[in-house]
CSV table of C-alpha atoms in Angstrom, one decimal:
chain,number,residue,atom,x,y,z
I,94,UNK,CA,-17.2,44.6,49.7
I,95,UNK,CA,-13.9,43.2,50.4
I,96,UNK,CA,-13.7,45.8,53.4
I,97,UNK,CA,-17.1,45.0,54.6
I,98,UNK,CA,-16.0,41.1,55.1
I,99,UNK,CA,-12.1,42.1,56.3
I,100,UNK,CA,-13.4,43.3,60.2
I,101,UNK,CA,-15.7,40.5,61.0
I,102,UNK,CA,-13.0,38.0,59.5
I,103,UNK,CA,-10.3,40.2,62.1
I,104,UNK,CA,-12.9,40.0,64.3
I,105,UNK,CA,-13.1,36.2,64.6
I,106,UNK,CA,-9.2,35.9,64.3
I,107,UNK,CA,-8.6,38.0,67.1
I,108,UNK,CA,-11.9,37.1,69.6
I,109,UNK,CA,-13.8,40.1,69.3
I,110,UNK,CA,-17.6,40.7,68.7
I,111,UNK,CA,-19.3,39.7,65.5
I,112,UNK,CA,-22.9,39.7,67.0
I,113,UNK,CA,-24.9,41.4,69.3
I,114,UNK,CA,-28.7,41.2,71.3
I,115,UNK,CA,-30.2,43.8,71.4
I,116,UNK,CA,-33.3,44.5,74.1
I,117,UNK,CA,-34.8,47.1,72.0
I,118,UNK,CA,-37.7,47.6,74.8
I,119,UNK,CA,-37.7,45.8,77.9
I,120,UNK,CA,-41.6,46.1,77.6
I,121,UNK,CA,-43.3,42.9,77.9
I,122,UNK,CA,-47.0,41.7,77.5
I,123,UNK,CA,-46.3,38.0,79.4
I,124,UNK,CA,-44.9,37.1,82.8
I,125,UNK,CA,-42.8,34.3,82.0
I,126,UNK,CA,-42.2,32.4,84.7
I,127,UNK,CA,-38.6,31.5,83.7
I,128,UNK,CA,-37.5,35.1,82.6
I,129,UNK,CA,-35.8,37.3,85.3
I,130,UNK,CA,-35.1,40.3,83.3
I,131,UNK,CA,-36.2,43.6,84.6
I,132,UNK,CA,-39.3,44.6,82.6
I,133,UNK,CA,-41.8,47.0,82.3
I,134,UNK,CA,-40.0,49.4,85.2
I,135,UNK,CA,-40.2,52.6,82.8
I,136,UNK,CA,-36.4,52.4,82.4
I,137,UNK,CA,-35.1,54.5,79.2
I,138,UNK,CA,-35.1,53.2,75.8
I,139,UNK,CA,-32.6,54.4,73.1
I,140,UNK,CA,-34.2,56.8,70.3
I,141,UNK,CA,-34.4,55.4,67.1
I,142,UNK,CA,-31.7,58.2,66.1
I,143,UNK,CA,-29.4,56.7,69.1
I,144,UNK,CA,-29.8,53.3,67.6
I,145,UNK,CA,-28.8,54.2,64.2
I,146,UNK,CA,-25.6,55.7,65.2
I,147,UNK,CA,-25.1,53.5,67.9
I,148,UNK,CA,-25.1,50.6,65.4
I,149,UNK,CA,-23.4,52.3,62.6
I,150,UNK,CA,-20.6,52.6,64.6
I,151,UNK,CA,-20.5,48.6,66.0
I,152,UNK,CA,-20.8,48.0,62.2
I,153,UNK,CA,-17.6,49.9,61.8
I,154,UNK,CA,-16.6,47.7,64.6
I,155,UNK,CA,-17.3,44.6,62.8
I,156,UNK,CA,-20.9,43.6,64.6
I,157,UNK,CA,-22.6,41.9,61.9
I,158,UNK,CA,-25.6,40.5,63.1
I,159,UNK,CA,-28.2,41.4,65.6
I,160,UNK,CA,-30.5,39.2,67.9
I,161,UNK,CA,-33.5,41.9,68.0
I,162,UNK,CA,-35.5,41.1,71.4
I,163,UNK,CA,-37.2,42.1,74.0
I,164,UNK,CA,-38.8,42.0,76.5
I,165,UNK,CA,-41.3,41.9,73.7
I,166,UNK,CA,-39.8,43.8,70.7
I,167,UNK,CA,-43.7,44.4,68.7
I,168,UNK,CA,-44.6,46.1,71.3
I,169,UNK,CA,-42.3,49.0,70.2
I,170,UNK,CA,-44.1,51.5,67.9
I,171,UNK,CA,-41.2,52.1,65.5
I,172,UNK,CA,-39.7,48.7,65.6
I,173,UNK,CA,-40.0,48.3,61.7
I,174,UNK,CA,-38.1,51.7,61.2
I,175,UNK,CA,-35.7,50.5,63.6
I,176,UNK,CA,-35.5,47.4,61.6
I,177,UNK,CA,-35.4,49.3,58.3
I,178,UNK,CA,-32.5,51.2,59.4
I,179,UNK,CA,-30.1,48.0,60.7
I,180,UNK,CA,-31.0,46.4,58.0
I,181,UNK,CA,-29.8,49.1,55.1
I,182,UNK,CA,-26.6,49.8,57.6
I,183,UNK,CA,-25.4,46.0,56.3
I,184,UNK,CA,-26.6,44.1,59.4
I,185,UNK,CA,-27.9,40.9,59.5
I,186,UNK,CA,-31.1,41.1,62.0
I,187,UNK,CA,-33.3,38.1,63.4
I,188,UNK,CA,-36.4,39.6,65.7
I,189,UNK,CA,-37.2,37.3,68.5
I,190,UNK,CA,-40.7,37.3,69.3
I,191,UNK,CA,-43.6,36.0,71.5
I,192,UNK,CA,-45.6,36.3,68.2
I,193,UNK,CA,-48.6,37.5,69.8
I,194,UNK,CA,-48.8,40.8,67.9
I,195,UNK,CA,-48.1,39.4,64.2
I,196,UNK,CA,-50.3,41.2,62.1
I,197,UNK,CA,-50.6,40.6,58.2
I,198,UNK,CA,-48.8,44.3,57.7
I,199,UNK,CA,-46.3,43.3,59.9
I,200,UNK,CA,-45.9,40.2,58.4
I,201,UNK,CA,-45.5,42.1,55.0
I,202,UNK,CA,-43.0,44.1,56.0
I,203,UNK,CA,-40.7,41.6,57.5
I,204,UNK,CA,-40.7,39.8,54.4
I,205,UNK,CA,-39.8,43.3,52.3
I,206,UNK,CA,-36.9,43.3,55.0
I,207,UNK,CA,-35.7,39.8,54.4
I,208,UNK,CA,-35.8,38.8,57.9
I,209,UNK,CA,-35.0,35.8,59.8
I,210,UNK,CA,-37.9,35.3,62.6
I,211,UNK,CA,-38.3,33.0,65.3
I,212,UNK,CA,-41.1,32.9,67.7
I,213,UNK,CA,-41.3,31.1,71.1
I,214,UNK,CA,-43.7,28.8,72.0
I,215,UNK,CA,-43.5,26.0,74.7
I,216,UNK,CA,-46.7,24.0,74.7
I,217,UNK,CA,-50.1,23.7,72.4
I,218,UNK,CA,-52.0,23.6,75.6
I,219,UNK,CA,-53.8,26.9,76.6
I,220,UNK,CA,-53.6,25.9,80.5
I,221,UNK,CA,-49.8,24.9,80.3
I,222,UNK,CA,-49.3,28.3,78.1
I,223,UNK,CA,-50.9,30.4,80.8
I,224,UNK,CA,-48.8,28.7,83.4
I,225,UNK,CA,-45.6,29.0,81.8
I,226,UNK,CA,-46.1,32.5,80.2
I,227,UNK,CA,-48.5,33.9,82.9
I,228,UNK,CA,-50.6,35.4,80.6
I,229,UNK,CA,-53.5,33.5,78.8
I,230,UNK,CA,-52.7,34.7,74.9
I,231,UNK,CA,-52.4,31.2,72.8
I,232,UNK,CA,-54.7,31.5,70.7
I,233,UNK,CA,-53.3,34.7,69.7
I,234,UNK,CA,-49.7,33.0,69.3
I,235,UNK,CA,-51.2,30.0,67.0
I,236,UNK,CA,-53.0,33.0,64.8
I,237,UNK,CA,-49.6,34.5,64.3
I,238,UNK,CA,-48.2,31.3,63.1
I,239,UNK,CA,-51.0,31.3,60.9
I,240,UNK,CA,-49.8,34.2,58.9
I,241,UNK,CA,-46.3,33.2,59.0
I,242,UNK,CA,-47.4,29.8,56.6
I,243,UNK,CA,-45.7,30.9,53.6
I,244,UNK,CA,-43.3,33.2,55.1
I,245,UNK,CA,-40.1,32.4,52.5
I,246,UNK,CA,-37.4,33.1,55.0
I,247,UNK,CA,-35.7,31.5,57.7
I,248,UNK,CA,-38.5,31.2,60.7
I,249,UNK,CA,-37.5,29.4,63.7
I,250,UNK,CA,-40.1,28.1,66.7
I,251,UNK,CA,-38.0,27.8,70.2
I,252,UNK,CA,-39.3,25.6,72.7
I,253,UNK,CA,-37.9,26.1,76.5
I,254,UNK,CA,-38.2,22.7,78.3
I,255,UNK,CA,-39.5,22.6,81.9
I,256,UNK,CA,-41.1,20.8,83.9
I,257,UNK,CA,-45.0,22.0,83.3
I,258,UNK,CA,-44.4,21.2,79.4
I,259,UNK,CA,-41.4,18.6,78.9
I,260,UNK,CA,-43.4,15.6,78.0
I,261,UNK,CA,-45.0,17.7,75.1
I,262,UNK,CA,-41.9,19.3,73.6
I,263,UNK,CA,-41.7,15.8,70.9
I,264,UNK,CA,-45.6,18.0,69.5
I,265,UNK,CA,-44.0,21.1,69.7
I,266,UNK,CA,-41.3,20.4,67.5
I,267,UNK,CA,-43.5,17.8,65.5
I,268,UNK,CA,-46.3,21.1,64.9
I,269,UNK,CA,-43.0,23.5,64.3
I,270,UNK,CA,-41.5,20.9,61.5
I,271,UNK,CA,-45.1,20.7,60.0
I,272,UNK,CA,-45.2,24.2,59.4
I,273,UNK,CA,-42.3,24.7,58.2
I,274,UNK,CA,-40.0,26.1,61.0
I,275,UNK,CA,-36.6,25.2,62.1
I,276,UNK,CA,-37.4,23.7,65.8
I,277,UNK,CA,-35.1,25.7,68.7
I,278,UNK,CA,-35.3,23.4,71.7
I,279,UNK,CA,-33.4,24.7,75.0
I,280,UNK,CA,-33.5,23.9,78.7
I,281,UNK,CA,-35.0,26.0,81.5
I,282,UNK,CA,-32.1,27.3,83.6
I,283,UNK,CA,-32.4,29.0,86.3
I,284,UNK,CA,-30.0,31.3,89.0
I,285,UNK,CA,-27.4,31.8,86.4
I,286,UNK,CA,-26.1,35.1,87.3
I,287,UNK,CA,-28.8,37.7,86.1
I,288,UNK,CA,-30.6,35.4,84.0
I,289,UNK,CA,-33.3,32.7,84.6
I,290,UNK,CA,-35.8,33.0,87.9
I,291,UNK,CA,-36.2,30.5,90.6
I,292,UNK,CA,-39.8,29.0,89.9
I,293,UNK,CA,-40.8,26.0,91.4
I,294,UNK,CA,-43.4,24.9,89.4
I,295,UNK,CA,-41.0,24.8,86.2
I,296,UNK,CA,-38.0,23.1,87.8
I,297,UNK,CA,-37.4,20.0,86.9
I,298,UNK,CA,-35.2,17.0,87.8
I,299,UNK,CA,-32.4,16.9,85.2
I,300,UNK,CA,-32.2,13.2,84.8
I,301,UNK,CA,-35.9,13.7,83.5
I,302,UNK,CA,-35.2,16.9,81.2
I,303,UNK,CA,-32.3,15.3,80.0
I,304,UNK,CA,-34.2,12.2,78.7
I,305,UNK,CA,-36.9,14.7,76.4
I,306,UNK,CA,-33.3,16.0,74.7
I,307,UNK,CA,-32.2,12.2,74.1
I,308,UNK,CA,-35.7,11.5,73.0
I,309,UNK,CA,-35.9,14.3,69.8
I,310,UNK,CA,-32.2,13.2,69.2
I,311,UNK,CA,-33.2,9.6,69.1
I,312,UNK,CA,-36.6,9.8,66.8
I,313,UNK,CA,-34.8,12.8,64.8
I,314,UNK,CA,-36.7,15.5,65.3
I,315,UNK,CA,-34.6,17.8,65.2
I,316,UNK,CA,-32.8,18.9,61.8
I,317,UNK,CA,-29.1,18.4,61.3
I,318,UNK,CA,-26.5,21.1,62.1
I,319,UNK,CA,-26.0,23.3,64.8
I,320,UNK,CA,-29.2,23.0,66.4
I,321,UNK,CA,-28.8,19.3,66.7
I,322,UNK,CA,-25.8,20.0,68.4
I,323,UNK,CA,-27.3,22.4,70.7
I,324,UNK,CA,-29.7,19.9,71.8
I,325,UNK,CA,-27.0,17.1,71.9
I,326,UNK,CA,-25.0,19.8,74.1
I,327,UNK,CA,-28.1,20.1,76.5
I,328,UNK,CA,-28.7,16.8,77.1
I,329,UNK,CA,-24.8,16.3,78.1
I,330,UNK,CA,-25.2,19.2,80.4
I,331,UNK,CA,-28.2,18.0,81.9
I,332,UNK,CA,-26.1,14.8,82.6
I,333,UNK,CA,-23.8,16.4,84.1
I,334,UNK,CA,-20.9,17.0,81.3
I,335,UNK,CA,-19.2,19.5,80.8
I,336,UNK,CA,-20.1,22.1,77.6
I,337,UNK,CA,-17.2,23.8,75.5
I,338,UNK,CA,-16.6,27.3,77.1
I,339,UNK,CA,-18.8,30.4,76.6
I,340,UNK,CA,-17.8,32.7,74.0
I,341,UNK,CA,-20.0,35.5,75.8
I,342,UNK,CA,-18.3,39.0,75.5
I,343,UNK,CA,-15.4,37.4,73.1
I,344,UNK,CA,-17.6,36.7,70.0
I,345,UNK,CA,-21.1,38.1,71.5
I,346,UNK,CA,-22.2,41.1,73.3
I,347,UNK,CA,-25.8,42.2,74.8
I,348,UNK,CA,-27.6,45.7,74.7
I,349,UNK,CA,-30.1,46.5,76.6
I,350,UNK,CA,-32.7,49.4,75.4
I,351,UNK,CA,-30.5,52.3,77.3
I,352,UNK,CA,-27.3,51.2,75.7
I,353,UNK,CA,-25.9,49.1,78.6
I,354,UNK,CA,-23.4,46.7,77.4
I,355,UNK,CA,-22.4,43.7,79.4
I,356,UNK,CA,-21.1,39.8,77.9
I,357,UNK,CA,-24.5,38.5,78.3
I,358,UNK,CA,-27.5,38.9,79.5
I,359,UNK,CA,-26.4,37.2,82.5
I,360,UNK,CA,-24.1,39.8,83.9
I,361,UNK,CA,-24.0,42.7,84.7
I,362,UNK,CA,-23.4,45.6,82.0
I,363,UNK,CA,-20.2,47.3,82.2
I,364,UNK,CA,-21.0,50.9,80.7
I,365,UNK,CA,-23.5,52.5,78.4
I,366,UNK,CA,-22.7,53.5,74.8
I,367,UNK,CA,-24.2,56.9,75.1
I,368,UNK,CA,-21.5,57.3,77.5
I,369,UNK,CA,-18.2,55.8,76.5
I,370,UNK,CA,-16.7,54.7,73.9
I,371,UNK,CA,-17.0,51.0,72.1
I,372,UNK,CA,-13.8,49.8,72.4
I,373,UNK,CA,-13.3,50.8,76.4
I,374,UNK,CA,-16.2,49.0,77.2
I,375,UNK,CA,-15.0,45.7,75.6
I,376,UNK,CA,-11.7,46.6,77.8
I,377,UNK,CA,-13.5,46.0,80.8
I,378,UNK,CA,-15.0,42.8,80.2
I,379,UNK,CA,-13.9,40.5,82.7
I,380,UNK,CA,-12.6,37.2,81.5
I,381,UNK,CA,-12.3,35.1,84.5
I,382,UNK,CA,-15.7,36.5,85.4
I,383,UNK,CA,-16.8,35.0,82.3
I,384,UNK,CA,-15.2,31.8,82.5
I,385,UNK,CA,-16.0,31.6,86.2
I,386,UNK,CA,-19.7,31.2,84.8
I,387,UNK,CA,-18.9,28.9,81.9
I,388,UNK,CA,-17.2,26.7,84.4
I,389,UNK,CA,-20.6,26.3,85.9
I,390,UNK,CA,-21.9,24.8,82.9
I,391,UNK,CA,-25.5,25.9,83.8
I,392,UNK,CA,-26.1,27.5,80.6
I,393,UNK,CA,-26.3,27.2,76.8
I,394,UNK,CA,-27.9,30.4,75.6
I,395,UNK,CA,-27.6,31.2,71.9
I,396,UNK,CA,-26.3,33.8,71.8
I,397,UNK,CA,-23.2,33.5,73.9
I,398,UNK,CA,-22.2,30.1,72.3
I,399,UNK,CA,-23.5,29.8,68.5
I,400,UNK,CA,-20.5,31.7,67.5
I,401,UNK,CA,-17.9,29.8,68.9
I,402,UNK,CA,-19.7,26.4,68.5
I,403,UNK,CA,-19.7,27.0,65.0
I,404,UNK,CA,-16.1,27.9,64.8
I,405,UNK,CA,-15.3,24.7,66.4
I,406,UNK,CA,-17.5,22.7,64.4
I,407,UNK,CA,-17.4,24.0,60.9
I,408,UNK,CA,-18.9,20.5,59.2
I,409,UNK,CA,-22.0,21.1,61.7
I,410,UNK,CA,-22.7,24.6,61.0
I,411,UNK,CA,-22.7,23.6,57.2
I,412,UNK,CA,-25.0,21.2,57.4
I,413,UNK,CA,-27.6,23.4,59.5
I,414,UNK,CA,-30.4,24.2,57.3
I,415,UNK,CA,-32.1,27.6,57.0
I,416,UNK,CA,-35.8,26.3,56.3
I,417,UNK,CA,-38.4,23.4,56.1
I,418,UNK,CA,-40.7,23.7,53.2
């Protein structure tokens, strides 16, 4: 036990990895109109042998939990094996999800697995959804929520703010809370590096986007804790202040479904872990490249900052709850 917790402890002393994303299929059933990552092109996807080992040996590393996503990761046959085996390796998995393939037996075997889930969902409007998402598959989404009602781990609904939805993100979080999930709010962001497309119809001015984040934080919608703060953060960025620098490839690392590692999903990956060891493909990690994007201040994504924010602000990260009931 005490060596388990030694290498992530190291870990966070010295600035290396303690969580990772994982694309386990770049399969996708929408055509979100804010996502730019390259799916559904056929492209190889790890075994679920390649993922065990691959993973056993980040836990050796001191990787300790996993963002599971997508594209959309139910889409993947064997996802609950996949699951199963992170899980009894010692890693701490969340599955990120559009939610419109929850099923009741999937739903019972999430909860055998103790997972953390969150589920993305921008708007209760089916026109707006269809816009957004390019796909028309709402209802769907809202029957998956359904079966998550008494779900007794920690679920999480995120909410992307743009400019088709932002004057109904205060419902969204207001039908998340009612139901007993953790609201995620974020902003659309778009040309940064790899990640985020150009789309016109969801741009927005920032002075307006900003003003929805200063609304939830003003009628307190959103819970305390570190996703307060990551609303507080977006609404300073969309004003034009500067966030605290990107812990992306320092704390965090992204895998796509081949074993490409890079920082984030942002950049560009930097070698495959079929194909070379761990530790030389943290070695070429480029840190001005990284901070050259921080500097931008054009995005706050999760994963590349949840670590460090809640290093830097341990009284925040306390206070963050794990469920509504």
């Amino acid at each position: 036990m005490i060596a388990d917790c030694a290498r992530p402890l190291a870990n966070l002393v010295r600035g290396r990895p303690v969580l990772a994303t994982f694309q386990v299929t770049l399969r996708c059933n929408s055509a979100c109109g804010y996502c730019d990552l390259p799916l559904n092109q056929g492209r190889y996807e790890l075994t679920r042998e390649e993922i065990r080992g691959i993973f056993g040996l980040l836990y050796t590393e001191g990787i300790r939990f996993v963002l599971v996503q997508g594209g959309e990761p139910l889409l993947r046959p064997d996802l609950v094996d996949i699951l199963e085996d992170l899980s009894s390796l010692g890693l701490h998995v969340t599955v990120i999800t559009n939610g419109t393939r929850l099923t009741t037996d999937l739903v019972a075997r999430f909860t055998s697995l103790r997972l953390p889930l969150s589920v993305s969902l921008d708007t209760l409007d089916r026109t707006r959804y269809r816009q957004i998402r390019g796909a028309d598959q709402l209802p769907q989404v809202l029957a998956g929520l359904s079966l998550l009602a008494q779900y007794p781990y920690p679920k999480f609904l995120t909410c992307i703010v743009s400019e088709v939805n932002r004057e109904e993100v205060p419902d969204v979080v207001r039908f998340a809370k009612a139901r007993g999930f953790i609201p995620v709010v974020g902003a659309y962001h778009w040309n940064v590096g790899l990640y985020g497309k150009e789309d016109t119809g969801l741009m927005y001015d920032r002075s307006a986007a900003a003003g929805v984040f200063e609304l939830l934080l003003k009628e307190d919608l959103i819970p305390p804790g570190y996703f307060r703060k990551f609303v507080a953060d977006s609404a300073g960025w969309l004003r034009g202040q500067q966030l605290e620098p990107c812990d992306a490839g320092r704390y965090s690392i992204a895998i796509d479904a081949s074993g490409e590692v890079s920082p984030c999903l942002a950049m560009s990956s930097v070698g495959n872990l079929r194909e070379l060891p761990y530790r030389e493909i943290l070695s070429r990690f480029s840190g001005p490249q990284i901070q050259a994007c921080s500097d931008c201040s054009s995005c706050n994504r999760l994963d590349g900052r949840v670590v460090g924010t809640v290093l830097r602000h341990p009284l925040s990260a306390w206070r963050t709850p794990v469920r509504f009931q």
